[in-house]
Amino acid sequence: DTEVTQTPKHLVMGMTNKKSLKCEQHMGHRAMYWYKQKAKKPPELMFVYSYEKLSINESVPSRFSPECPNSSLLNLHLHALQPEDSALYLCASSGQGNSPLHFGNGTRLTVT
Amino acid sequence: RKEVEQDPGPFNVPEGATVAFNCTYSNSASQSFFWYRQDCRKEPKLLMSVYSSGNEDGRFTAQVDKSSKYISLFIRDSQPSDSATYLCVVGNSGYALNFGKGTSLLVTP
């Protein structure tokens, strides 16, 4: 069982929709991450929050908007996505720097 | 040049074989090293951290040679349930981790 919980597991949305992905962890980790993974590729880092502040944004388009309401929660707001944004979106958390990542089981997103 | 490089495979081996995965990294300041396992359409799961002195967990042994920037993972007595993609992950400073592209393993009964 994963200690990082993501909802929803699957999401289908049109290009004009607005939706949000949610992530929760109760391991006391102070760093939380969003990754995007396409088939047969490794995860690609999108955002890192450290102590609830955005510390890394890997030049992600503004149609993806992260939010960290508190140390346990991480959201990813989606608006006006493109079909090529269809992918597995993975949330992860970690302790101090150089600690391993603990991934949630992901949201499989399809943009139609 | 990519920061973390792995042979993509696939490695097709018979049950019981010993498998060796290798990974190289480019940043000599790298401080943390991990192997993850990812099953098809699932999230990556931490298999083991890799310590400077080398470490073992059951059938799995991991090593890092910082002088040659080389990381290895050995699986002894491989089982069909070991079939998955194995990701080499390297951390520098801070929170950013670099993933290799992964090596695909298929263990046939």
mmCIF file of C-alpha atoms in Angstrom:
data_model
loop_
_atom_site.group_PDB
_atom_site.id
_atom_site.type_symbol
_atom_site.label_atom_id
_atom_site.label_comp_id
_atom_site.label_asym_id
_atom_site.label_seq_id
_atom_site.Cartn_x
_atom_site.Cartn_y
_atom_site.Cartn_z
ATOM 1 C CA ASP A 1 0.000 0.000 0.000
ATOM 2 C CA THR A 2 1.280 3.440 -0.909
ATOM 3 C CA GLU A 3 1.628 6.101 1.802
ATOM 4 C CA VAL A 4 1.107 8.850 -0.748
ATOM 5 C CA THR A 5 -2.496 8.999 -1.920
ATOM 6 C CA GLN A 6 -3.536 10.504 -5.243
ATOM 7 C CA THR A 7 -7.003 11.188 -6.570
ATOM 8 C CA PRO A 8 -8.518 10.579 -8.993
ATOM 9 C CA LYS A 9 -6.923 7.404 -10.369
ATOM 10 C CA HIS A 10 -8.184 8.155 -13.864
ATOM 11 C CA LEU A 11 -9.319 11.422 -15.453
ATOM 12 C CA VAL A 12 -10.635 12.203 -18.921
ATOM 13 C CA MET A 13 -11.017 15.870 -19.741
ATOM 14 C CA GLY A 14 -11.655 18.049 -22.731
ATOM 15 C CA MET A 15 -9.336 20.825 -23.807
ATOM 16 C CA THR A 16 -11.623 23.512 -22.376
ATOM 17 C CA ASN A 17 -12.139 21.869 -18.993
ATOM 18 C CA LYS A 18 -10.670 22.840 -15.647
ATOM 19 C CA LYS A 19 -9.803 19.997 -13.286
ATOM 20 C CA SER A 20 -7.541 19.376 -10.307
ATOM 21 C CA LEU A 21 -5.347 16.485 -9.252
ATOM 22 C CA LYS A 22 -4.922 15.927 -5.531
ATOM 23 C CA CYS A 23 -2.163 14.362 -3.465
ATOM 24 C CA GLU A 24 -1.878 13.707 0.257
ATOM 25 C CA GLN A 25 0.869 12.295 2.458
ATOM 26 C CA HIS A 26 1.063 11.816 6.211
ATOM 27 C CA MET A 27 4.695 10.795 6.545
ATOM 28 C CA GLY A 28 5.790 14.208 7.801
ATOM 29 C CA HIS A 29 7.764 14.793 4.624
ATOM 30 C CA ARG A 30 8.504 18.438 3.871
ATOM 31 C CA ALA A 31 9.177 18.078 0.166
ATOM 32 C CA MET A 32 6.465 17.209 -2.348
ATOM 33 C CA TYR A 33 6.753 16.762 -6.085
ATOM 34 C CA TRP A 34 4.782 16.500 -9.293
ATOM 35 C CA TYR A 35 6.151 14.309 -12.065
ATOM 36 C CA LYS A 36 4.772 13.549 -15.526
ATOM 37 C CA GLN A 37 5.426 10.192 -17.157
ATOM 38 C CA LYS A 38 4.743 9.176 -20.742
ATOM 39 C CA ALA A 39 4.734 5.539 -21.850
ATOM 40 C CA LYS A 40 8.164 3.875 -21.922
ATOM 41 C CA LYS A 41 9.835 7.034 -20.609
ATOM 42 C CA PRO A 42 11.187 7.870 -17.144
ATOM 43 C CA PRO A 43 9.301 10.307 -14.908
ATOM 44 C CA GLU A 44 9.935 13.977 -15.752
ATOM 45 C CA LEU A 45 10.064 16.464 -12.911
ATOM 46 C CA MET A 46 7.512 19.276 -13.090
ATOM 47 C CA PHE A 47 7.455 20.987 -9.687
ATOM 48 C CA VAL A 48 9.014 20.688 -6.246
ATOM 49 C CA TYR A 49 7.611 22.202 -3.060
ATOM 50 C CA SER A 50 9.873 22.444 -0.064
ATOM 51 C CA TYR A 51 8.333 23.493 3.250
ATOM 52 C CA GLU A 52 5.194 24.505 1.350
ATOM 53 C CA LYS A 53 7.071 26.892 -0.937
ATOM 54 C CA LEU A 54 7.630 26.296 -4.643
ATOM 55 C CA SER A 55 11.343 25.652 -5.015
ATOM 56 C CA ILE A 56 11.594 24.141 -8.496
ATOM 57 C CA ASN A 57 9.499 24.769 -11.606
ATOM 58 C CA GLU A 58 10.962 22.917 -14.571
ATOM 59 C CA SER A 59 9.677 25.435 -17.121
ATOM 60 C CA VAL A 60 6.236 23.892 -17.035
ATOM 61 C CA PRO A 61 3.539 25.615 -19.169
ATOM 62 C CA SER A 62 1.157 27.821 -17.214
ATOM 63 C CA ARG A 63 -1.778 25.563 -18.044
ATOM 64 C CA PHE A 64 -0.423 23.477 -15.133
ATOM 65 C CA SER A 65 -0.702 25.328 -11.823
ATOM 66 C CA PRO A 66 0.547 23.718 -8.598
ATOM 67 C CA GLU A 67 -0.713 24.549 -5.125
ATOM 68 C CA CYS A 68 0.467 23.414 -1.707
ATOM 69 C CA PRO A 69 -2.251 24.295 0.857
ATOM 70 C CA ASN A 70 -0.321 22.713 3.741
ATOM 71 C CA SER A 71 2.530 20.338 4.441
ATOM 72 C CA SER A 72 0.399 17.252 3.729
ATOM 73 C CA LEU A 73 -1.435 18.325 0.597
ATOM 74 C CA LEU A 74 -0.398 19.082 -2.956
ATOM 75 C CA ASN A 75 -2.708 19.948 -5.815
ATOM 76 C CA LEU A 76 -2.182 20.352 -9.536
ATOM 77 C CA HIS A 77 -4.745 22.550 -11.269
ATOM 78 C CA LEU A 78 -5.259 21.872 -14.957
ATOM 79 C CA HIS A 79 -6.739 24.268 -17.490
ATOM 80 C CA ALA A 80 -6.854 24.316 -21.286
ATOM 81 C CA LEU A 81 -4.712 21.220 -21.645
ATOM 82 C CA GLN A 82 -3.640 19.733 -24.965
ATOM 83 C CA PRO A 83 -3.934 16.098 -26.082
ATOM 84 C CA GLU A 84 -0.141 15.751 -25.778
ATOM 85 C CA ASP A 85 -0.519 16.421 -22.044
ATOM 86 C CA SER A 86 -2.102 12.976 -21.705
ATOM 87 C CA ALA A 87 0.185 11.010 -19.368
ATOM 88 C CA LEU A 88 0.536 9.470 -15.928
ATOM 89 C CA TYR A 89 0.883 12.224 -13.329
ATOM 90 C CA LEU A 90 2.792 11.132 -10.268
ATOM 91 C CA CYS A 91 2.949 12.843 -6.918
ATOM 92 C CA ALA A 92 5.859 12.060 -4.601
ATOM 93 C CA SER A 93 7.181 13.136 -1.232
ATOM 94 C CA SER A 94 10.537 12.899 0.484
ATOM 95 C CA GLY A 95 12.279 13.802 3.698
ATOM 96 C CA GLN A 96 15.386 15.969 3.698
ATOM 97 C CA GLY A 97 17.398 16.496 0.530
ATOM 98 C CA ASN A 98 19.047 13.302 -0.803
ATOM 99 C CA SER A 99 16.244 11.157 0.620
ATOM 100 C CA PRO A 100 14.412 8.731 -1.654
ATOM 101 C CA LEU A 101 11.091 9.638 -3.208
ATOM 102 C CA HIS A 102 7.883 7.914 -2.206
ATOM 103 C CA PHE A 103 5.431 7.939 -5.095
ATOM 104 C CA GLY A 104 1.674 7.869 -5.104
ATOM 105 C CA ASN A 105 -0.027 5.489 -7.515
ATOM 106 C CA GLY A 106 -0.612 8.255 -10.005
ATOM 107 C CA THR A 107 -3.460 9.788 -11.977
ATOM 108 C CA ARG A 108 -3.789 8.575 -15.534
ATOM 109 C CA LEU A 109 -4.916 11.625 -17.488
ATOM 110 C CA THR A 110 -6.411 11.595 -20.960
ATOM 111 C CA VAL A 111 -7.062 14.900 -22.730
ATOM 112 C CA THR A 112 -9.538 14.656 -25.580
ATOM 113 C CA ARG B 1 25.158 14.158 -22.445
ATOM 114 C CA LYS B 2 22.458 12.763 -20.191
ATOM 115 C CA GLU B 3 23.085 12.925 -16.435
ATOM 116 C CA VAL B 4 22.133 9.279 -15.837
ATOM 117 C CA GLU B 5 22.530 6.593 -18.485
ATOM 118 C CA GLN B 6 21.282 3.017 -18.483
ATOM 119 C CA ASP B 7 21.169 0.237 -21.029
ATOM 120 C CA PRO B 8 17.446 0.149 -21.984
ATOM 121 C CA GLY B 9 17.488 -3.597 -22.567
ATOM 122 C CA PRO B 10 15.287 -5.557 -22.721
ATOM 123 C CA PHE B 11 17.061 -8.209 -20.723
ATOM 124 C CA ASN B 12 15.384 -11.574 -21.291
ATOM 125 C CA VAL B 13 16.690 -14.206 -18.876
ATOM 126 C CA PRO B 14 15.575 -17.649 -17.671
ATOM 127 C CA GLU B 15 14.352 -18.109 -14.136
ATOM 128 C CA GLY B 16 17.243 -18.615 -11.730
ATOM 129 C CA ALA B 17 19.732 -16.513 -13.680
ATOM 130 C CA THR B 18 21.800 -13.746 -12.110
ATOM 131 C CA VAL B 19 21.094 -10.379 -13.680
ATOM 132 C CA ALA B 20 23.371 -7.334 -13.599
ATOM 133 C CA PHE B 21 22.171 -3.807 -14.330
ATOM 134 C CA ASN B 22 24.609 -0.958 -14.784
ATOM 135 C CA CYS B 23 24.178 2.765 -14.698
ATOM 136 C CA THR B 24 26.571 5.676 -15.158
ATOM 137 C CA TYR B 25 26.179 9.278 -14.066
ATOM 138 C CA SER B 26 27.977 12.430 -15.054
ATOM 139 C CA ASN B 27 27.906 14.740 -12.030
ATOM 140 C CA SER B 28 30.803 14.016 -9.691
ATOM 141 C CA ALA B 29 29.014 15.994 -6.955
ATOM 142 C CA SER B 30 26.183 13.435 -6.844
ATOM 143 C CA GLN B 31 25.445 12.374 -3.305
ATOM 144 C CA SER B 32 22.590 9.891 -3.310
ATOM 145 C CA PHE B 33 21.830 6.833 -5.381
ATOM 146 C CA PHE B 34 18.752 4.642 -5.660
ATOM 147 C CA TRP B 35 17.242 1.815 -7.653
ATOM 148 C CA TYR B 36 13.516 1.881 -8.303
ATOM 149 C CA ARG B 37 11.330 -0.809 -9.787
ATOM 150 C CA GLN B 38 8.369 0.077 -11.985
ATOM 151 C CA ASP B 39 5.745 -2.397 -13.139
ATOM 152 C CA CYS B 40 3.704 -1.696 -16.259
ATOM 153 C CA ARG B 41 1.204 1.138 -15.712
ATOM 154 C CA LYS B 42 2.158 1.432 -12.036
ATOM 155 C CA GLU B 43 4.140 3.981 -10.052
ATOM 156 C CA PRO B 44 7.897 3.562 -9.419
ATOM 157 C CA LYS B 45 8.641 1.886 -6.100
ATOM 158 C CA LEU B 46 11.887 2.213 -4.184
ATOM 159 C CA LEU B 47 13.810 -1.044 -4.440
ATOM 160 C CA MET B 48 16.867 0.044 -2.509
ATOM 161 C CA SER B 49 19.086 2.961 -1.683
ATOM 162 C CA VAL B 50 22.722 2.447 -2.665
ATOM 163 C CA TYR B 51 25.356 3.091 -0.028
ATOM 164 C CA SER B 52 29.044 3.756 -0.584
ATOM 165 C CA SER B 53 30.016 0.486 1.092
ATOM 166 C CA GLY B 54 27.552 -1.500 -1.016
ATOM 167 C CA ASN B 55 24.427 -3.091 0.383
ATOM 168 C CA GLU B 56 22.368 -6.222 0.069
ATOM 169 C CA ASP B 57 18.689 -6.965 0.561
ATOM 170 C CA GLY B 58 17.826 -10.618 0.051
ATOM 171 C CA ARG B 59 18.541 -11.502 -3.567
ATOM 172 C CA PHE B 60 19.405 -7.903 -4.456
ATOM 173 C CA THR B 61 22.844 -6.297 -4.161
ATOM 174 C CA ALA B 62 23.651 -2.706 -5.050
ATOM 175 C CA GLN B 63 27.000 -0.978 -5.373
ATOM 176 C CA VAL B 64 28.304 2.442 -6.307
ATOM 177 C CA ASP B 65 31.808 3.346 -7.473
ATOM 178 C CA LYS B 66 32.084 7.116 -7.147
ATOM 179 C CA SER B 67 35.532 7.269 -8.746
ATOM 180 C CA SER B 68 34.149 5.883 -12.005
ATOM 181 C CA LYS B 69 30.594 7.210 -11.478
ATOM 182 C CA TYR B 70 29.132 3.768 -11.900
ATOM 183 C CA ILE B 71 26.189 2.159 -10.112
ATOM 184 C CA SER B 72 25.208 -1.487 -10.304
ATOM 185 C CA LEU B 73 22.345 -3.736 -9.252
ATOM 186 C CA PHE B 74 22.596 -7.517 -9.119
ATOM 187 C CA ILE B 75 19.616 -9.851 -8.833
ATOM 188 C CA ARG B 76 20.458 -13.419 -7.815
ATOM 189 C CA ASP B 77 18.166 -16.369 -8.569
ATOM 190 C CA SER B 78 15.863 -14.179 -10.623
ATOM 191 C CA GLN B 79 12.140 -14.947 -10.534
ATOM 192 C CA PRO B 80 9.359 -14.222 -13.029
ATOM 193 C CA SER B 81 7.977 -11.775 -10.445
ATOM 194 C CA ASP B 82 11.167 -9.712 -10.873
ATOM 195 C CA SER B 83 10.031 -8.817 -14.402
ATOM 196 C CA ALA B 84 9.717 -5.027 -14.465
ATOM 197 C CA THR B 85 11.580 -1.890 -15.475
ATOM 198 C CA TYR B 86 14.462 -0.915 -13.182
ATOM 199 C CA LEU B 87 15.223 2.796 -12.877
ATOM 200 C CA CYS B 88 18.570 4.159 -11.725
ATOM 201 C CA VAL B 89 18.145 7.437 -9.840
ATOM 202 C CA VAL B 90 20.862 9.877 -8.789
ATOM 203 C CA GLY B 91 20.545 12.882 -6.488
ATOM 204 C CA ASN B 92 22.769 15.923 -6.475
ATOM 205 C CA SER B 93 22.222 18.682 -3.950
ATOM 206 C CA GLY B 94 18.765 19.769 -2.947
ATOM 207 C CA TYR B 95 15.638 17.919 -3.939
ATOM 208 C CA ALA B 96 16.080 17.283 -7.649
ATOM 209 C CA LEU B 97 16.678 13.645 -8.559
ATOM 210 C CA ASN B 98 17.793 12.508 -12.014
ATOM 211 C CA PHE B 99 16.250 9.389 -13.492
ATOM 212 C CA GLY B 100 17.801 7.041 -15.974
ATOM 213 C CA LYS B 101 15.544 5.837 -18.780
ATOM 214 C CA GLY B 102 15.182 2.444 -17.131
ATOM 215 C CA THR B 103 16.156 -1.103 -18.059
ATOM 216 C CA SER B 104 13.438 -3.596 -18.903
ATOM 217 C CA LEU B 105 13.749 -7.117 -17.461
ATOM 218 C CA LEU B 106 11.760 -10.188 -18.434
ATOM 219 C CA VAL B 107 12.375 -13.388 -16.476
ATOM 220 C CA THR B 108 10.842 -16.420 -18.137
ATOM 221 C CA PRO B 109 9.860 -19.577 -16.221
#
